[in-house]
Tab-separated table of C-alpha atoms in Angstrom:
chain	number	residue	atom	x	y	z
A	695	UNK	CA	20.374	0.808	16.757
A	696	UNK	CA	18.139	3.843	16.423
A	697	UNK	CA	16.074	3.274	13.284
A	698	UNK	CA	13.857	5.881	11.626
A	699	UNK	CA	11.142	4.663	9.239
A	700	UNK	CA	9.760	7.498	7.117
A	701	UNK	CA	6.458	7.071	5.268
A	702	UNK	CA	3.689	9.283	3.897
A	703	UNK	CA	0.347	8.705	2.202
A	704	UNK	CA	-3.018	7.297	3.214
A	705	UNK	CA	-3.627	4.715	5.951
A	706	UNK	CA	-2.701	1.787	3.669
A	707	UNK	CA	0.667	3.454	2.983
A	708	UNK	CA	1.465	3.715	6.709
A	709	UNK	CA	-0.079	0.724	8.520
A	710	UNK	CA	2.380	-1.916	7.153
A	711	UNK	CA	5.279	-0.003	8.713
A	712	UNK	CA	3.746	-0.406	12.186
A	713	UNK	CA	4.221	-4.172	11.808
A	714	UNK	CA	7.718	-3.757	10.382
A	715	UNK	CA	8.629	-1.346	13.188
A	716	UNK	CA	7.267	-3.687	15.866
A	717	UNK	CA	9.413	-6.547	14.479
A	718	UNK	CA	12.549	-4.370	14.502
A	719	UNK	CA	11.733	-3.270	18.051
A	720	UNK	CA	11.334	-6.912	19.112
A	721	UNK	CA	14.828	-7.522	17.642
A	722	UNK	CA	16.231	-4.968	20.100
A	723	UNK	CA	16.300	-1.762	18.040
A	724	UNK	CA	14.869	1.624	18.981
A	725	UNK	CA	12.325	2.466	16.281
A	726	UNK	CA	10.674	5.763	15.346
A	727	UNK	CA	8.098	6.088	12.572
A	728	UNK	CA	7.926	9.518	10.966
A	729	UNK	CA	4.630	10.255	9.253
A	730	UNK	CA	1.786	12.782	9.264
A	731	UNK	CA	-0.146	13.594	12.471
A	732	UNK	CA	-3.239	11.648	11.381
A	733	UNK	CA	-1.452	8.372	12.053
A	734	UNK	CA	0.149	9.185	15.426
A	735	UNK	CA	-2.286	6.884	17.337
A	736	UNK	CA	-1.512	4.015	14.914
A	737	UNK	CA	2.237	4.457	15.466
A	738	UNK	CA	2.030	4.698	19.260
A	739	UNK	CA	-0.327	1.704	19.505
A	740	UNK	CA	2.472	-0.383	17.938
A	741	UNK	CA	4.880	0.740	20.688
A	742	UNK	CA	6.902	2.964	18.333
A	743	UNK	CA	8.121	6.525	18.762
A	744	UNK	CA	6.110	8.959	16.628
A	745	UNK	CA	7.864	11.765	14.758
A	746	UNK	CA	5.721	14.244	12.855
A	747	UNK	CA	6.028	14.943	9.155
A	748	UNK	CA	4.107	17.965	7.834
A	749	UNK	CA	1.175	17.910	5.469
A	750	UNK	CA	-2.126	16.097	5.314
A	751	UNK	CA	-2.037	13.270	2.812
A	752	UNK	CA	-5.349	11.671	3.812
A	753	UNK	CA	-7.183	13.049	0.787
A	754	UNK	CA	-9.618	10.212	0.103
A	755	UNK	CA	-10.620	11.458	-3.296
A	756	UNK	CA	-13.691	10.495	-5.252
A	757	UNK	CA	-13.421	8.809	-8.594
A	758	UNK	CA	-10.012	10.193	-9.449
A	759	UNK	CA	-10.387	13.962	-9.865
A	760	UNK	CA	-8.641	16.213	-12.375
A	761	UNK	CA	-5.143	14.853	-13.066
A	762	UNK	CA	-3.447	18.268	-13.162
A	763	UNK	CA	-5.159	19.271	-9.928
A	764	UNK	CA	-3.978	16.036	-8.287
A	765	UNK	CA	-0.416	16.666	-9.503
A	766	UNK	CA	-0.468	20.221	-8.094
A	767	UNK	CA	-1.744	18.952	-4.742
A	768	UNK	CA	0.895	16.193	-4.716
A	769	UNK	CA	3.681	18.665	-5.530
A	770	UNK	CA	2.600	21.017	-2.716
A	771	UNK	CA	2.395	18.091	-0.277
A	772	UNK	CA	5.883	16.866	-1.267
A	773	UNK	CA	7.404	20.337	-0.865
A	774	UNK	CA	5.936	20.593	2.659
A	775	UNK	CA	7.183	17.078	3.349
A	776	UNK	CA	10.728	17.934	2.245
A	777	UNK	CA	10.898	20.988	4.491
A	778	UNK	CA	9.775	19.004	7.548
A	779	UNK	CA	11.828	15.890	6.845
A	780	UNK	CA	15.058	17.352	8.234
A	781	UNK	CA	13.255	18.199	11.509
A	782	UNK	CA	12.130	14.563	11.877
A	783	UNK	CA	15.757	13.380	11.738
A	784	UNK	CA	16.934	15.966	14.268
A	785	UNK	CA	16.188	13.502	17.094
A	786	UNK	CA	19.053	11.379	15.785
A	787	UNK	CA	19.072	8.077	13.905
A	788	UNK	CA	21.596	5.385	12.930
A	789	UNK	CA	19.628	4.028	9.958
A	790	UNK	CA	16.845	5.373	7.743
A	791	UNK	CA	14.227	3.118	6.182
A	792	UNK	CA	12.611	5.020	3.330
A	793	UNK	CA	9.248	4.350	1.666
A	794	UNK	CA	8.439	4.866	-2.016
A	795	UNK	CA	7.107	8.348	-1.205
A	796	UNK	CA	9.880	9.482	1.131
A	797	UNK	CA	12.974	7.967	-0.563
A	798	UNK	CA	13.344	10.747	-3.192
A	799	UNK	CA	13.693	13.189	-0.258
A	800	UNK	CA	15.383	10.979	2.338
A	801	UNK	CA	18.318	10.145	0.090
A	802	UNK	CA	19.424	13.796	0.282
A	803	UNK	CA	19.299	13.654	4.080
A	804	UNK	CA	21.462	10.512	4.051
A	805	UNK	CA	23.912	12.333	1.782
A	806	UNK	CA	24.093	15.291	4.178
A	807	UNK	CA	24.421	13.247	7.369
A	808	UNK	CA	26.222	10.107	6.202
A	809	UNK	CA	23.439	7.977	7.711
A	810	UNK	CA	22.987	4.622	5.930
A	811	UNK	CA	19.581	3.829	4.427
A	812	UNK	CA	17.471	1.019	2.975
A	813	UNK	CA	14.422	1.375	0.757
A	814	UNK	CA	11.278	-0.251	2.170
A	815	UNK	CA	8.785	-0.060	-0.689
A	816	UNK	CA	5.172	-1.195	-0.851
A	817	UNK	CA	5.088	-0.893	-4.665
A	818	UNK	CA	7.554	-2.004	-7.347
A	819	UNK	CA	8.989	1.114	-9.002
A	820	UNK	CA	12.096	-0.185	-10.826
A	821	UNK	CA	11.535	-0.523	-14.592
A	822	UNK	CA	11.016	-4.078	-15.815
A	823	UNK	CA	9.795	-5.905	-18.871
A	824	UNK	CA	7.637	-8.149	-16.668
A	825	UNK	CA	4.833	-5.619	-16.105
A	826	UNK	CA	3.981	-1.947	-16.727
A	827	UNK	CA	4.586	0.761	-14.095
A	828	UNK	CA	2.102	0.540	-11.221
A	829	UNK	CA	0.859	4.072	-11.884
A	830	UNK	CA	-0.259	3.317	-15.445
A	831	UNK	CA	-2.657	0.498	-14.558
A	832	UNK	CA	-2.578	-3.179	-15.432
A	833	UNK	CA	-2.294	-3.392	-19.238
A	834	UNK	CA	1.038	-4.790	-20.408
A	835	UNK	CA	2.816	-2.943	-23.231
A	836	UNK	CA	5.139	-5.868	-24.031
A	837	UNK	CA	8.578	-6.294	-22.497
A	838	UNK	CA	10.240	-3.373	-24.302
A	839	UNK	CA	7.203	-1.114	-23.872
A	840	UNK	CA	6.929	-1.932	-20.168
A	841	UNK	CA	10.601	-1.060	-19.604
A	842	UNK	CA	10.302	2.221	-21.523
A	843	UNK	CA	7.128	3.127	-19.638
A	844	UNK	CA	8.891	2.306	-16.359
A	845	UNK	CA	11.750	4.676	-17.158
A	846	UNK	CA	9.271	7.382	-18.191
A	847	UNK	CA	7.388	6.949	-14.877
A	848	UNK	CA	10.648	7.477	-12.948
A	849	UNK	CA	11.338	10.656	-14.948
A	850	UNK	CA	7.839	11.935	-14.099
A	851	UNK	CA	8.503	11.217	-10.409
A	852	UNK	CA	11.815	13.103	-10.664
A	853	UNK	CA	9.963	16.078	-12.125
A	854	UNK	CA	7.331	15.974	-9.372
A	855	UNK	CA	9.995	15.990	-6.632
A	856	UNK	CA	12.342	18.546	-8.263
A	857	UNK	CA	11.114	21.713	-6.448
A	858	UNK	CA	11.134	19.949	-3.062
A	859	UNK	CA	14.613	18.499	-3.680
A	860	UNK	CA	16.013	21.923	-4.654
A	861	UNK	CA	14.644	23.501	-1.469
A	862	UNK	CA	15.784	20.606	0.733
A	863	UNK	CA	19.355	20.547	-0.607
A	864	UNK	CA	19.581	24.309	-0.117
A	865	UNK	CA	18.470	23.919	3.499
A	866	UNK	CA	20.977	21.089	4.077
A	867	UNK	CA	23.852	23.064	2.535
A	868	UNK	CA	24.327	20.545	-0.288
A	869	UNK	CA	25.349	21.557	-3.817
A	870	UNK	CA	22.490	21.672	-6.366
A	871	UNK	CA	21.582	18.298	-7.902
A	872	UNK	CA	18.660	16.964	-9.884
A	873	UNK	CA	16.523	14.144	-8.433
A	874	UNK	CA	17.558	12.001	-11.419
A	875	UNK	CA	21.275	12.414	-10.550
A	876	UNK	CA	20.702	11.082	-7.023
A	877	UNK	CA	18.486	8.253	-8.259
A	878	UNK	CA	21.031	7.084	-10.842
A	879	UNK	CA	23.847	7.211	-8.305
A	880	UNK	CA	21.822	4.972	-5.967
A	881	UNK	CA	21.040	2.552	-8.817
A	882	UNK	CA	24.714	2.291	-9.773
A	883	UNK	CA	25.590	1.564	-6.131
A	884	UNK	CA	22.920	-1.196	-5.998
A	885	UNK	CA	21.194	0.651	-3.143
A	886	UNK	CA	19.199	-2.012	-1.240
A	887	UNK	CA	15.407	-1.884	-1.579
A	888	UNK	CA	13.152	-4.364	0.226
A	889	UNK	CA	9.704	-4.723	-1.304
A	890	UNK	CA	7.035	-5.539	1.265
A	891	UNK	CA	4.635	-7.501	-0.903
A	892	UNK	CA	4.236	-11.174	-1.719
A	893	UNK	CA	5.723	-13.142	-4.589
A	894	UNK	CA	2.234	-14.666	-4.832
A	895	UNK	CA	1.164	-11.346	-6.375
A	896	UNK	CA	4.426	-10.027	-7.837
A	897	UNK	CA	7.321	-12.471	-8.348
A	898	UNK	CA	10.705	-10.728	-8.437
A	899	UNK	CA	11.382	-9.708	-12.067
A	900	UNK	CA	14.441	-11.449	-13.535
A	901	UNK	CA	15.652	-8.181	-15.129
A	902	UNK	CA	15.847	-6.189	-11.894
A	903	UNK	CA	19.284	-4.987	-10.765
A	904	UNK	CA	21.036	-6.526	-7.739
A	905	UNK	CA	19.901	-5.108	-4.398
A	906	UNK	CA	16.171	-5.256	-5.178
A	907	UNK	CA	14.385	-7.927	-3.107
A	908	UNK	CA	10.748	-9.035	-2.764
A	909	UNK	CA	10.526	-10.182	0.867
A	910	UNK	CA	6.817	-10.665	1.589
A	911	UNK	CA	4.261	-8.430	3.287
A	912	UNK	CA	4.726	-6.352	6.405
A	913	UNK	CA	1.403	-6.844	8.123
A	914	UNK	CA	-0.059	-3.943	10.132
A	915	UNK	CA	0.504	-4.305	13.876
A	916	UNK	CA	-2.531	-5.316	15.901
A	917	UNK	CA	-2.986	-6.732	19.379
A	918	UNK	CA	-3.383	-10.510	18.929
A	919	UNK	CA	-5.683	-10.571	21.996
A	920	UNK	CA	-8.027	-7.961	20.507
A	921	UNK	CA	-11.522	-9.359	20.022
A	922	UNK	CA	-13.941	-8.457	17.239
A	923	UNK	CA	-16.675	-6.041	18.423
A	924	UNK	CA	-19.552	-8.059	19.981
A	925	UNK	CA	-22.087	-6.835	17.401
A	926	UNK	CA	-19.809	-8.009	14.567
A	927	UNK	CA	-19.095	-11.349	16.230
A	928	UNK	CA	-22.838	-11.898	16.704
A	929	UNK	CA	-23.572	-11.051	13.063
A	930	UNK	CA	-20.878	-13.447	11.824
A	931	UNK	CA	-22.326	-16.225	13.950
A	932	UNK	CA	-25.941	-15.612	12.931
A	933	UNK	CA	-25.784	-17.073	9.416
A	934	UNK	CA	-23.576	-18.074	6.501
A	935	UNK	CA	-20.297	-16.153	5.943
A	936	UNK	CA	-21.074	-12.622	4.731
A	937	UNK	CA	-19.367	-10.419	2.140
A	938	UNK	CA	-17.417	-7.347	3.292
A	939	UNK	CA	-17.718	-4.224	1.130
A	940	UNK	CA	-15.416	-1.264	1.765
A	941	UNK	CA	-13.429	1.344	-0.146
A	942	UNK	CA	-10.855	2.308	2.500
A	943	UNK	CA	-9.715	5.923	2.148
A	944	UNK	CA	-11.371	6.281	-1.278
A	945	UNK	CA	-14.720	7.665	-2.487
A	946	UNK	CA	-15.238	10.431	0.083
A	947	UNK	CA	-18.694	11.989	-0.260
A	948	UNK	CA	-20.160	9.091	-2.229
A	949	UNK	CA	-21.406	7.062	0.720
A	950	UNK	CA	-25.127	7.323	0.080
A	951	UNK	CA	-24.910	6.202	-3.566
A	952	UNK	CA	-22.436	3.414	-2.820
A	953	UNK	CA	-24.376	2.130	0.209
A	954	UNK	CA	-27.581	1.811	-1.787
A	955	UNK	CA	-25.723	0.165	-4.672
A	956	UNK	CA	-23.965	-2.288	-2.320
A	957	UNK	CA	-27.135	-3.385	-0.514
A	958	UNK	CA	-29.001	-3.818	-3.822
A	959	UNK	CA	-26.167	-5.980	-5.205
A	960	UNK	CA	-25.966	-8.111	-2.046
A	961	UNK	CA	-29.693	-8.802	-2.070
A	962	UNK	CA	-29.744	-9.620	-5.787
A	963	UNK	CA	-26.929	-12.104	-5.185
A	964	UNK	CA	-28.705	-13.517	-2.128
A	965	UNK	CA	-25.800	-12.751	0.232
A	966	UNK	CA	-25.416	-11.260	3.694
A	967	UNK	CA	-23.121	-8.250	3.875
A	968	UNK	CA	-20.941	-6.068	6.078
A	969	UNK	CA	-20.357	-2.459	4.992
A	970	UNK	CA	-17.131	-0.904	6.267
A	971	UNK	CA	-17.792	2.821	6.528
A	972	UNK	CA	-14.315	4.125	5.558
A	973	UNK	CA	-13.845	7.599	4.051
A	974	UNK	CA	-16.937	7.109	1.873
A	975	UNK	CA	-19.139	6.779	4.954
A	976	UNK	CA	-20.904	3.589	3.860
A	977	UNK	CA	-23.910	2.779	6.056
A	978	UNK	CA	-26.983	0.522	5.927
A	979	UNK	CA	-29.274	-1.302	8.326
A	980	UNK	CA	-31.159	-4.582	8.162
A	981	UNK	CA	-31.137	-8.179	9.340
A	982	UNK	CA	-28.859	-9.137	6.429
A	983	UNK	CA	-26.512	-6.089	6.549
A	984	UNK	CA	-24.219	-4.674	9.258
A	985	UNK	CA	-22.180	-1.436	9.223
A	986	UNK	CA	-18.774	-1.380	10.938
A	987	UNK	CA	-15.855	1.040	11.378
A	988	UNK	CA	-12.149	0.156	11.467
A	989	UNK	CA	-11.526	-3.512	12.293
A	990	UNK	CA	-8.188	-5.345	11.819
A	991	UNK	CA	-8.197	-7.498	8.674
A	992	UNK	CA	-6.461	-10.508	10.218
A	993	UNK	CA	-9.233	-11.754	12.562
A	994	UNK	CA	-12.125	-10.765	10.250
A	995	UNK	CA	-11.228	-11.690	6.671
A	996	UNK	CA	-10.949	-15.501	7.130
A	997	UNK	CA	-14.590	-15.518	8.276
A	998	UNK	CA	-15.927	-13.913	5.076
A	999	UNK	CA	-17.322	-15.346	1.839
A	1000	UNK	CA	-15.625	-12.605	-0.231
A	1001	UNK	CA	-14.231	-9.086	0.036
A	1002	UNK	CA	-15.231	-6.196	-2.245
A	1003	UNK	CA	-12.496	-3.555	-2.049
A	1004	UNK	CA	-10.672	-0.747	-3.871
A	1005	UNK	CA	-7.557	-2.892	-4.466
A	1006	UNK	CA	-5.159	-0.949	-2.288
A	1007	UNK	CA	-1.949	-2.943	-1.817
A	1008	UNK	CA	-2.684	-3.771	1.836
A	1009	UNK	CA	-6.299	-4.864	1.404
A	1010	UNK	CA	-5.447	-6.895	-1.703
A	1011	UNK	CA	-2.760	-8.765	0.238
A	1012	UNK	CA	-4.954	-9.225	3.328
A	1013	UNK	CA	-7.780	-10.815	1.311
A	1014	UNK	CA	-5.376	-13.238	-0.389
A	1015	UNK	CA	-3.667	-14.053	2.927
A	1016	UNK	CA	-7.091	-15.014	4.330
A	1017	UNK	CA	-7.735	-17.322	1.353
A	1018	UNK	CA	-10.878	-15.342	0.476
A	1019	UNK	CA	-12.053	-14.456	-3.067
A	1020	UNK	CA	-12.174	-10.775	-3.982
A	1021	UNK	CA	-14.138	-8.422	-6.186
A	1022	UNK	CA	-11.963	-5.381	-6.896
A	1023	UNK	CA	-13.218	-1.880	-7.690
A	1024	UNK	CA	-10.030	0.147	-8.292
A	1025	UNK	CA	-10.314	3.934	-8.027
A	1026	UNK	CA	-6.909	5.501	-8.705
A	1027	UNK	CA	-3.093	5.389	-8.347
A	1028	UNK	CA	-1.671	1.840	-7.973
A	1029	UNK	CA	-5.082	0.219	-7.403
A	1030	UNK	CA	-5.684	-0.940	-11.019
A	1031	UNK	CA	-2.247	-2.626	-10.871
A	1032	UNK	CA	-3.046	-4.621	-7.723
A	1033	UNK	CA	-6.532	-5.427	-9.005
A	1034	UNK	CA	-4.936	-6.863	-12.145
A	1035	UNK	CA	-2.423	-8.896	-10.119
A	1036	UNK	CA	-5.193	-10.387	-7.942
A	1037	UNK	CA	-7.217	-11.323	-11.036
A	1038	UNK	CA	-4.106	-12.936	-12.551
A	1039	UNK	CA	-3.837	-15.276	-9.538
A	1040	UNK	CA	-7.426	-16.410	-10.154
A	1041	UNK	CA	-8.475	-15.287	-6.659
A	1042	UNK	CA	-10.474	-12.303	-7.954
A	1043	UNK	CA	-12.901	-11.529	-10.752
A	1044	UNK	CA	-11.885	-9.149	-13.511
A	1045	UNK	CA	-11.700	-5.659	-11.936
A	1046	UNK	CA	-14.738	-3.360	-12.149
A	1047	UNK	CA	-13.452	0.218	-12.601
A	1048	UNK	CA	-14.937	2.480	-9.919
A	1049	UNK	CA	-16.760	4.705	-12.430
A	1050	UNK	CA	-18.276	1.627	-14.127
A	1051	UNK	CA	-19.643	0.140	-10.880
A	1052	UNK	CA	-23.354	-0.705	-10.940
A	1053	UNK	CA	-25.511	-2.879	-8.702
A	1054	UNK	CA	-25.963	-5.392	-11.552
A	1055	UNK	CA	-22.219	-5.690	-12.245
A	1056	UNK	CA	-21.434	-6.055	-8.560
A	1057	UNK	CA	-24.182	-8.652	-8.003
A	1058	UNK	CA	-22.949	-10.692	-10.972
A	1059	UNK	CA	-19.301	-10.549	-9.805
A	1060	UNK	CA	-20.279	-11.508	-6.252
A	1061	UNK	CA	-22.344	-14.426	-7.467
A	1062	UNK	CA	-19.327	-15.752	-9.401
A	1063	UNK	CA	-16.731	-15.061	-6.693
A	1064	UNK	CA	-18.752	-16.753	-3.948
A	1065	UNK	CA	-20.326	-19.637	-5.842
A	1066	UNK	CA	-17.655	-20.694	-8.352
A	1067	UNK	CA	-15.155	-22.816	-6.429
A	1068	UNK	CA	-12.205	-21.891	-8.654
A	1069	UNK	CA	-11.915	-18.470	-6.982
A	1070	UNK	CA	-11.724	-19.890	-3.442
A	1071	UNK	CA	-9.262	-22.563	-4.610
A	1072	UNK	CA	-6.957	-19.933	-6.164
A	1073	UNK	CA	-7.205	-17.772	-3.022
A	1074	UNK	CA	-6.245	-20.801	-0.887
A	1075	UNK	CA	-3.163	-21.391	-3.084
A	1076	UNK	CA	-2.161	-17.735	-2.708
A	1077	UNK	CA	-2.658	-17.893	1.053
A	1078	UNK	CA	-0.434	-20.971	1.310
A	1079	UNK	CA	2.354	-19.231	-0.601
A	1080	UNK	CA	2.067	-16.114	1.563
A	1081	UNK	CA	2.193	-18.194	4.752
A	1082	UNK	CA	5.668	-19.386	3.716
A	1083	UNK	CA	6.960	-15.775	3.638
A	1084	UNK	CA	8.034	-13.618	6.588
A	1085	UNK	CA	8.625	-10.098	5.303
A	1086	UNK	CA	9.369	-8.620	8.727
A	1087	UNK	CA	11.989	-11.272	9.558
A	1088	UNK	CA	13.651	-10.678	6.164
A	1089	UNK	CA	13.826	-6.952	6.927
A	1090	UNK	CA	15.382	-7.616	10.348
A	1091	UNK	CA	18.009	-9.806	8.636
A	1092	UNK	CA	18.689	-7.103	6.025
A	1093	UNK	CA	19.291	-4.533	8.767
A	1094	UNK	CA	21.677	-6.952	10.491
A	1095	UNK	CA	23.587	-7.524	7.230
A	1096	UNK	CA	23.894	-3.791	6.535
A	1097	UNK	CA	25.183	-3.022	10.005
A	1098	UNK	CA	27.334	-6.122	10.384
A	1099	UNK	CA	25.509	-6.879	13.628
């Protein structure tokens, strides 16, 4: 089959689909991944066809920014995305796999073309009493409150996508329809959605409708023969396991402040450290500190004492998979949710909100995460549970079921 995976967002929103795509390709399918140009090398390195979606979604962002400004930027990005989405499908496809970001647009393309589709989500979006919507953070509002908040979050998403949906349906020659109409029709039909995260972090809620599955993570594709850079390998071997500190695609422009804060905290806690530059541009030098660029999580994380990160879904899962304690510093979007889920497993300290981060707070959290055995024990339990899951294999089976192949 020709399968098109469509995804948009920052690196953490795209990388898991390279692993999913590689698994589908290994099962004999032709796989294209449609996303923004920034990630073309990532897609091609996994052996997948790249199809371009318009827009630049790699806006790292500082500590959150003005909410209305963010909403305007998101709306403009989604409108661009909608207009380019039809072009990405022009190459032909037998099945669309749609991410959280692209599903509200892709469903109109499936309606116009008759192409079947499956949701492949990295976040839980269906309302539930089990937890609040991922976009509102980690504080539970009680079962009824959580469900109401979940429905409200879906209505806000509908509103955000409305201009793009109107323009896309016009272009496709479809009659006018609100995003909420399409969403409800899919819900009534039990449209299948696979959630690519672990039950170790989010067990499937009992009140979800049929068709919604939690299958386990789709791990980013990387060459299993790839070695760690020699400088990094040497640093790891030169002393006790270090702590990795990185903020991924967050905190652009705050590198100098964060680097100084990180090194101060490491030295107060008496720990060696690795700074991952990321969008913030973290950098420091010294016998006890090393600066690195992009390195795959899988070969590095198991060799660490702890990971300090922004609690993106991918990094949160990778740290738990490695059985390593975490200190989370959530910045925005779904990060407070994942930080809360990691803390609930016992594998991470209570989250430190990005704007409340100080050298003292970080040093104290690191001291606890590294030296109190309970954190490592909880991380090991989470890792064991994740090792029993195979999200990519579940997705391959779901595709086979849908197509009767």
